[in-house]
Short mmCIF file of C-alpha atoms and ligand atoms in Angstrom, two decimals:
data_model
loop_
_atom_site.label_atom_id
_atom_site.label_comp_id
_atom_site.label_asym_id
_atom_site.label_seq_id
_atom_site.Cartn_x
_atom_site.Cartn_y
_atom_site.Cartn_z
CA MET A 1 298.06 328.47 88.58
CA THR A 2 295.96 327.13 91.44
CA THR A 3 297.16 323.96 93.53
CA PRO A 4 294.67 322.18 95.27
CA SER A 5 296.16 322.65 98.39
CA GLY A 6 294.98 326.28 98.65
CA SER A 7 298.62 327.35 99.92
CA SER A 8 298.78 330.87 100.27
CA LYS A 9 300.96 331.07 96.90
CA SER A 10 297.97 329.65 94.82
CA GLU A 11 295.88 332.03 92.48
CA HIS A 12 292.89 331.44 91.16
CA LEU A 13 290.39 333.75 88.81
CA ALA A 14 287.49 335.65 89.96
CA ALA A 15 284.62 337.74 88.88
CA THR A 16 285.18 340.80 91.01
CA VAL A 17 283.29 344.27 91.39
CA PRO A 18 285.94 346.69 91.16
CA GLY A 19 283.69 349.51 92.89
CA GLU A 20 280.18 350.63 93.56
CA GLY A 21 278.01 349.96 90.40
CA SER A 22 281.22 349.12 87.98
CA PRO A 23 280.78 346.13 85.63
CA LEU A 24 282.57 342.78 86.74
CA GLU A 25 285.99 342.11 85.72
CA ILE A 26 287.98 339.02 85.47
CA THR A 27 290.61 338.82 87.85
CA ARG A 28 293.73 336.75 89.68
CA ARG A 29 293.04 336.76 93.70
CA THR A 30 295.62 335.17 96.06
CA THR A 31 293.60 331.69 96.75
CA PRO A 32 293.16 332.14 100.62
CA LYS A 33 293.39 329.23 103.47
CA PRO A 34 290.31 328.17 104.82
CA GLY A 35 290.17 329.23 108.84
CA PRO A 36 288.83 327.27 111.67
CA GLY A 37 285.53 325.86 110.87
CA GLU A 38 286.01 326.45 107.25
CA LEU A 39 286.56 324.90 104.03
CA LEU A 40 288.25 325.53 100.95
CA ILE A 41 285.65 324.81 97.87
CA GLU A 42 286.76 324.22 93.85
CA VAL A 43 283.56 325.97 92.55
CA LYS A 44 282.05 324.14 89.60
CA ALA A 45 279.03 326.08 89.10
CA VAL A 46 277.41 329.32 90.28
CA ALA A 47 273.44 330.11 89.86
CA LEU A 48 272.47 333.32 89.87
CA ASN A 49 270.17 335.58 91.79
CA PRO A 50 268.20 338.64 91.79
CA VAL A 51 270.30 340.37 94.69
CA ASP A 52 272.96 339.59 92.56
CA HIS A 53 272.85 342.07 89.77
CA PHE A 54 271.47 344.43 92.81
CA GLN A 55 274.47 344.54 94.37
CA ARG A 56 276.52 344.51 91.95
CA ASP A 57 274.75 348.28 90.98
CA THR A 58 273.65 349.40 93.95
CA GLY A 59 276.41 348.26 96.85
CA LEU A 60 273.82 347.00 98.78
CA TYR A 61 275.19 345.52 101.94
CA LEU A 62 279.31 345.80 101.09
CA SER A 63 281.45 347.36 103.21
CA GLU A 64 284.90 346.73 100.84
CA TYR A 65 285.93 346.85 97.33
CA PRO A 66 287.12 344.81 95.01
CA ALA A 67 283.98 343.03 96.29
CA VAL A 68 283.02 339.16 94.92
CA LEU A 69 279.22 338.45 94.92
CA GLY A 70 277.58 335.30 94.52
CA PHE A 71 275.43 332.98 97.19
CA ASP A 72 274.70 329.52 95.14
CA ALA A 73 277.70 327.43 93.79
CA ALA A 74 278.35 323.51 93.89
CA GLY A 75 282.19 322.16 93.59
CA ILE A 76 284.39 320.44 94.99
CA VAL A 77 285.99 320.16 98.74
CA LEU A 78 289.53 320.90 98.47
CA SER A 79 290.87 321.43 102.03
CA ALA A 80 289.71 321.53 105.38
CA GLY A 81 290.37 324.35 107.93
CA PRO A 82 291.06 323.23 111.54
CA SER A 83 288.54 322.51 114.15
CA VAL A 84 286.13 321.44 111.33
CA GLY A 85 283.31 319.16 112.78
CA ALA A 86 283.98 315.24 112.22
CA ASN A 87 280.64 315.37 110.20
CA ALA A 88 281.96 317.28 107.45
CA PRO A 89 282.16 316.48 103.63
CA LYS A 90 286.10 315.50 103.41
CA PRO A 91 288.19 316.84 100.71
CA GLY A 92 287.18 314.93 97.50
CA THR A 93 283.63 315.68 98.13
CA ARG A 94 281.12 317.16 95.53
CA ILE A 95 278.68 319.41 97.32
CA ALA A 96 276.27 322.44 96.92
CA THR A 97 276.71 325.58 99.36
CA PHE A 98 275.07 328.57 100.00
CA THR A 99 277.89 331.12 100.39
CA SER A 100 278.43 333.36 103.33
CA ALA A 101 278.77 336.05 100.97
CA TRP A 102 275.73 338.29 102.52
CA PHE A 103 277.06 337.87 105.54
CA GLU A 104 280.54 338.71 105.03
CA GLN A 105 279.55 342.14 103.66
CA GLY A 106 281.71 341.58 100.50
CA ASN A 107 284.77 340.25 101.98
CA PRO A 108 286.18 338.47 98.51
CA ASP A 109 287.33 335.35 100.09
CA TYR A 110 283.78 334.23 100.62
CA GLY A 111 281.62 335.16 97.06
CA ALA A 112 280.84 332.24 94.89
CA LEU A 113 281.73 333.83 91.36
CA GLN A 114 285.06 332.55 91.62
CA LYS A 115 287.38 329.34 91.07
CA ARG A 116 288.00 329.05 94.53
CA VAL A 117 285.55 329.79 97.43
CA ILE A 118 286.31 329.65 101.56
CA VAL A 119 282.86 328.28 103.07
CA PRO A 120 281.18 327.44 106.92
CA ALA A 121 281.38 323.66 107.14
CA GLU A 122 277.82 323.83 108.39
CA HIS A 123 276.80 325.65 104.61
CA VAL A 124 277.38 322.56 102.31
CA VAL A 125 275.02 319.86 101.42
CA PRO A 126 276.85 316.77 99.82
CA LEU A 127 275.46 315.86 96.55
CA PRO A 128 274.18 312.83 95.46
CA ASP A 129 276.05 311.23 92.53
CA ASN A 130 273.52 311.32 90.12
CA MET A 131 273.16 314.90 90.77
CA SER A 132 274.73 317.49 88.18
CA PHE A 133 276.95 320.87 89.95
CA LEU A 134 274.61 322.53 87.45
CA GLU A 135 271.31 321.23 89.39
CA GLY A 136 273.49 321.10 92.84
CA ALA A 137 274.05 324.86 92.39
CA THR A 138 270.07 326.02 92.17
CA LEU A 139 269.48 324.53 95.55
CA PRO A 140 271.02 326.36 98.73
CA VAL A 141 269.20 329.92 98.42
CA GLN A 142 266.04 328.37 97.78
CA VAL A 143 266.26 325.80 100.41
CA ALA A 144 267.52 328.04 103.39
CA THR A 145 264.71 331.22 102.80
CA ASP A 146 262.60 329.69 105.48
CA LYS A 147 259.04 329.01 103.94
CA LYS A 148 256.11 328.89 106.38
CA GLY A 149 253.76 329.28 103.14
CA MET A 150 250.42 327.68 102.28
CA LEU A 151 249.33 330.13 99.45
CA VAL A 152 252.65 330.62 97.32
CA TRP A 153 252.71 333.70 95.33
CA GLY A 154 254.91 333.07 92.64
CA GLY A 155 255.47 329.44 92.69
CA ALA A 156 257.75 329.53 89.09
CA SER A 157 260.42 331.66 90.16
CA SER A 158 263.11 329.98 91.95
CA ILE A 159 262.28 331.29 95.43
CA GLY A 160 258.08 329.97 94.91
CA VAL A 161 259.96 326.63 93.59
CA GLY A 162 261.77 325.78 96.81
CA ALA A 163 258.74 326.96 98.61
CA VAL A 164 256.15 324.80 96.89
CA GLN A 165 258.58 321.68 97.29
CA ILE A 166 259.03 322.38 101.39
CA SER A 167 255.32 323.51 102.06
CA LYS A 168 254.33 320.54 100.46
CA LEU A 169 256.46 318.38 102.41
CA LEU A 170 255.83 319.86 105.89
CA GLY A 171 252.26 318.55 105.28
CA PHE A 172 250.29 321.86 103.55
CA THR A 173 248.06 321.90 100.72
CA VAL A 174 249.58 324.24 98.64
CA TYR A 175 248.09 326.83 96.33
CA THR A 176 249.90 328.48 93.93
CA THR A 177 249.94 331.14 91.40
CA ALA A 178 251.96 331.70 88.21
CA SER A 179 252.03 331.95 84.21
CA PRO A 180 249.81 328.95 83.18
CA LYS A 181 252.82 327.59 81.37
CA HIS A 182 254.24 326.74 84.28
CA HIS A 183 251.14 325.07 85.85
CA ASP A 184 251.42 321.35 85.15
CA TYR A 185 255.08 321.66 86.30
CA LEU A 186 254.18 322.71 89.51
CA LYS A 187 251.52 320.22 90.32
CA GLY A 188 253.94 317.90 89.66
CA ILE A 189 256.57 319.27 92.41
CA GLY A 190 253.07 319.29 95.33
CA ALA A 191 250.76 322.05 94.11
CA SER A 192 247.43 320.99 94.55
CA ARG A 193 245.84 323.99 92.78
CA THR A 194 247.52 326.80 91.01
CA PHE A 195 246.40 330.23 89.76
CA ASP A 196 247.28 332.78 86.52
CA TYR A 197 248.40 335.96 88.46
CA LYS A 198 247.82 337.89 85.07
CA GLU A 199 244.40 336.77 85.31
CA GLU A 200 241.57 340.03 86.32
CA GLY A 201 240.08 338.60 89.90
CA VAL A 202 242.77 336.26 90.50
CA GLU A 203 242.39 336.42 94.07
CA ALA A 204 238.84 335.92 94.30
CA LYS A 205 239.39 333.05 92.37
CA ILE A 206 241.86 331.80 94.66
CA ILE A 207 239.35 332.72 97.73
CA ALA A 208 236.42 330.72 95.94
CA ALA A 209 238.78 327.52 95.65
CA ALA A 210 239.54 327.69 99.19
CA LYS A 211 235.77 327.56 100.24
CA GLU A 212 235.10 324.87 97.73
CA ASP A 213 237.97 322.61 99.02
CA GLY A 214 237.01 323.88 102.57
CA LEU A 215 240.15 325.02 103.19
CA ALA A 216 241.21 327.82 105.75
CA ILE A 217 244.55 329.63 104.86
CA ASP A 218 246.40 331.62 107.02
CA ILE A 219 249.57 331.11 106.16
CA ALA A 220 251.04 332.40 102.64
CA TYR A 221 254.98 333.25 101.31
CA ASP A 222 254.99 335.97 99.21
CA ALA A 223 258.09 334.82 96.59
CA VAL A 224 257.88 337.79 94.25
CA GLY A 225 256.57 340.90 96.09
CA GLN A 226 252.91 340.71 95.27
CA LEU A 227 251.77 341.62 98.77
CA GLN A 228 248.49 343.24 98.30
CA SER A 229 247.37 340.34 96.53
CA VAL A 230 248.42 337.91 99.12
CA LEU A 231 247.04 340.66 101.93
CA ASP A 232 243.57 340.20 100.06
CA VAL A 233 243.49 336.58 99.89
CA LEU A 234 244.42 335.86 103.33
CA LYS A 235 241.68 338.69 104.90
CA GLU A 236 239.03 335.96 103.15
CA THR A 237 240.23 332.76 104.11
CA ARG A 238 242.39 332.99 107.49
CA GLY A 239 239.08 331.81 109.21
CA GLY A 240 239.24 334.38 111.77
CA VAL A 241 243.08 333.29 112.70
CA GLU A 242 245.75 335.51 112.88
CA GLY A 243 247.30 335.25 109.26
CA ARG A 244 250.88 335.19 108.70
CA VAL A 245 252.70 336.16 105.70
CA ALA A 246 256.38 335.53 104.85
CA SER A 247 258.07 337.88 102.21
CA ALA A 248 261.10 336.85 100.55
CA PRO A 249 261.57 340.57 98.91
CA ALA A 250 262.63 343.05 101.38
CA LEU A 251 259.68 344.98 102.97
CA THR A 252 259.40 348.80 103.20
CA ASP A 253 257.71 351.63 104.89
CA LYS A 254 255.03 351.86 101.91
CA SER A 255 254.03 347.91 101.90
CA PRO A 256 250.77 347.25 102.31
CA LYS A 257 249.49 346.00 105.92
CA ALA A 258 246.43 344.47 106.74
CA ALA A 259 244.80 344.14 110.38
CA GLY A 260 245.07 340.75 111.86
CA ILE A 261 247.69 339.28 109.56
CA SER A 262 251.62 339.79 110.06
CA VAL A 263 254.19 340.27 107.94
CA LYS A 264 257.69 339.12 108.25
CA PHE A 265 261.03 339.38 105.39
CA VAL A 266 262.75 336.12 105.78
CA LEU A 267 266.15 335.76 105.65
CA PRO A 268 268.28 333.41 107.10
CA PRO A 269 269.61 334.48 110.49
CA VAL A 270 272.77 337.25 110.70
CA ASP A 271 274.08 335.89 114.08
CA LYS A 272 276.51 333.59 113.45
CA THR A 273 276.01 330.91 115.93
CA GLU A 274 272.08 330.99 115.12
CA ARG A 275 272.90 330.50 111.36
CA LEU A 276 275.24 327.58 111.82
CA GLU A 277 273.17 325.80 113.85
CA LEU A 278 270.49 326.27 111.26
CA PHE A 279 272.45 325.50 108.31
CA GLN A 280 273.76 322.57 110.08
CA PHE A 281 270.35 321.25 110.16
CA ILE A 282 268.95 322.22 106.67
CA PHE A 283 271.73 321.10 104.56
CA GLY A 284 273.63 318.65 106.69
CA LYS A 285 270.80 316.47 107.78
CA TRP A 286 267.12 317.71 106.10
CA LEU A 287 268.44 318.72 102.45
CA LYS A 288 270.75 315.80 102.51
CA GLU A 289 268.27 313.33 103.07
CA LYS A 290 265.23 314.55 100.73
CA LEU A 291 267.74 315.11 98.01
CA GLU A 292 268.78 310.83 98.61
CA THR A 293 265.17 310.10 98.27
CA LYS A 294 264.39 312.50 95.61
CA GLU A 295 261.64 313.91 97.73
CA TYR A 296 263.21 317.43 96.60
CA VAL A 297 264.14 317.99 93.07
CA PRO A 298 266.36 320.75 91.95
CA GLY A 299 264.08 323.41 89.78
CA PRO A 300 262.84 325.72 88.01
CA SER A 301 264.64 324.48 84.68
CA ILE A 302 268.43 325.56 84.06
CA ARG A 303 269.27 328.13 81.53
CA ILE A 304 273.10 327.82 81.24
CA ILE A 305 274.92 331.32 80.12
CA ALA A 306 278.29 330.59 78.55
CA GLY A 307 281.52 331.74 79.03
CA GLY A 308 281.98 330.50 82.80
CA LEU A 309 283.00 333.57 84.62
CA GLU A 310 283.38 335.65 81.70
CA GLY A 311 280.11 335.34 81.70
CA ALA A 312 279.12 336.70 84.89
CA GLN A 313 278.17 339.91 83.89
CA GLU A 314 276.06 339.55 80.79
CA ALA A 315 274.35 336.85 83.14
CA LEU A 316 273.45 339.22 85.84
CA ASP A 317 272.58 341.75 83.06
CA ILE A 318 269.60 338.97 81.53
CA LEU A 319 268.39 338.22 85.23
CA LYS A 320 267.92 342.24 85.49
CA GLY A 321 265.94 341.81 82.56
CA GLY A 322 263.67 339.03 84.06
CA VAL A 323 263.25 335.93 83.65
CA SER A 324 260.44 333.01 83.87
CA GLY A 325 260.39 329.60 85.22
CA GLN A 326 264.58 329.60 84.91
CA LYS A 327 267.46 329.24 86.98
CA LEU A 328 270.78 330.88 85.29
CA VAL A 329 273.43 329.24 86.20
CA LEU A 330 277.80 329.44 84.84
CA GLU A 331 279.72 326.84 84.49
CA LEU A 332 283.01 327.33 85.92
N1 NAP B 1 265.00 336.82 101.78
C1 NAP B 1 266.01 336.45 100.97
O1 NAP B 1 266.70 335.54 101.39
C2 NAP B 1 265.89 336.03 99.31
C3 NAP B 1 266.51 335.26 98.91
C4 NAP B 1 266.71 334.79 97.75
C5 NAP B 1 265.92 335.74 96.91
N2 NAP B 1 264.64 336.78 97.65
C6 NAP B 1 264.07 337.86 96.62
O2 NAP B 1 262.73 336.43 96.28
C7 NAP B 1 262.46 337.33 94.76
C8 NAP B 1 262.35 336.39 93.77
O3 NAP B 1 263.67 335.73 93.75
P1 NAP B 1 264.30 334.55 92.83
O4 NAP B 1 265.13 334.26 92.55
O5 NAP B 1 263.05 333.54 93.10
O6 NAP B 1 263.35 335.12 91.32
P2 NAP B 1 262.95 334.56 89.67
O7 NAP B 1 263.13 333.36 89.93
O8 NAP B 1 264.00 335.52 89.10
O9 NAP B 1 261.39 335.27 89.51
C9 NAP B 1 261.22 335.23 88.39
C10 NAP B 1 259.63 334.75 88.20
O10 NAP B 1 258.67 335.54 89.13
C11 NAP B 1 257.91 334.82 88.87
N3 NAP B 1 256.85 336.43 89.15
C12 NAP B 1 256.93 337.36 88.38
N4 NAP B 1 256.54 338.72 89.13
C13 NAP B 1 255.03 337.79 89.48
C14 NAP B 1 254.05 337.86 90.36
N5 NAP B 1 253.48 339.55 90.16
N6 NAP B 1 253.02 337.05 90.59
C15 NAP B 1 253.52 335.67 90.41
N7 NAP B 1 255.12 335.13 89.59
C16 NAP B 1 255.65 336.44 89.85
C17 NAP B 1 258.07 334.65 87.15
O11 NAP B 1 256.75 333.66 86.42
P3 NAP B 1 256.12 333.37 85.46
O12 NAP B 1 257.03 332.67 84.62
O13 NAP B 1 254.75 332.39 86.03
O14 NAP B 1 255.01 334.52 84.90
C18 NAP B 1 259.22 334.02 87.05
O15 NAP B 1 259.01 332.86 86.59
C19 NAP B 1 263.59 338.74 94.55
O16 NAP B 1 262.65 339.83 95.06
C20 NAP B 1 264.37 338.52 95.29
O17 NAP B 1 264.95 339.56 95.74
C21 NAP B 1 264.94 336.89 98.90
#
């Protein structure tokens, strides 16, 4: 069916969204050639994110159909387009990639849920030999979603696992909330204090712990969307300094506010030059080094949904129903 050359005559399988709100369909697509600065990747694993089922169901940020969804992928570089930098991974290299599906607004050449995908060379990180494609696929979105938090609300979520590790590596003392069954795991990857977010009065417990530790907390990362609680804590712990909250879920007019605390929705930059510069640093340098030294590890635990691309529709439905401390991944 396909040849590794990525010639325009070859085809590959894709899970496509045929129209707004439609279930995924398995189709054959012509394999595109990588353009300037781009790589063609043979996809071996795709990890799913909540925004994938949201885009499938609502058409959010999709400007064309059929669309191919999916941000987090791991695989092998098949070929490179013109003017790819000398430092870009060569054909044959095992990599993980944050695809540009979001920035290309559904253009089917750029979504992860297919056997061949085009990505900007700056969007890939080489994988250490001992890391599987399944593990690699869990990394890109959680790393690229800018973290500045010290209080990480929702540490067991995929975004939270990244926020805890990065905050720790940046030198913060990390407080995080999660179900108690995840507390030991979160301490293992860098949290110094863990709290059960389902417990009545958890905000007061966090405030008391910060006082006990003599710690001012003026920065937080809301990984899951419990902003009011985050603000309630920061109001008491920010020590007169302006508080800053990064929110992974999008904000609306109805999102809570608090005097003296700014809240920002964090998303990788939409401006292409800015994004390529940032991703070159995050994936080409920072993450590459941290994976080699094992200071950054993949997480939360991987749950493989069977069926490869055929399993994508079911996997998105499972994710929509909610997961706990799991990253759903497809093996292609
Ligand atoms: N801005 C961006 O670029 C970006 C990128 C990706 C995702 N997101 C958004 O970030 C959010 C998280 O995505 P994800 O993939 O990390 O989700 P996920 O892994 O599917 O989240 C599931 C986890 O959330 C935890 N959780 C749920 N409600 C909670 C609460 N009230 N307090 C504390 N923990 C809670 C659960 O923890 P327990 O198991 O401990 O109960 C569960 O483990 C979503 O809104 C997503 O759309 C934003």
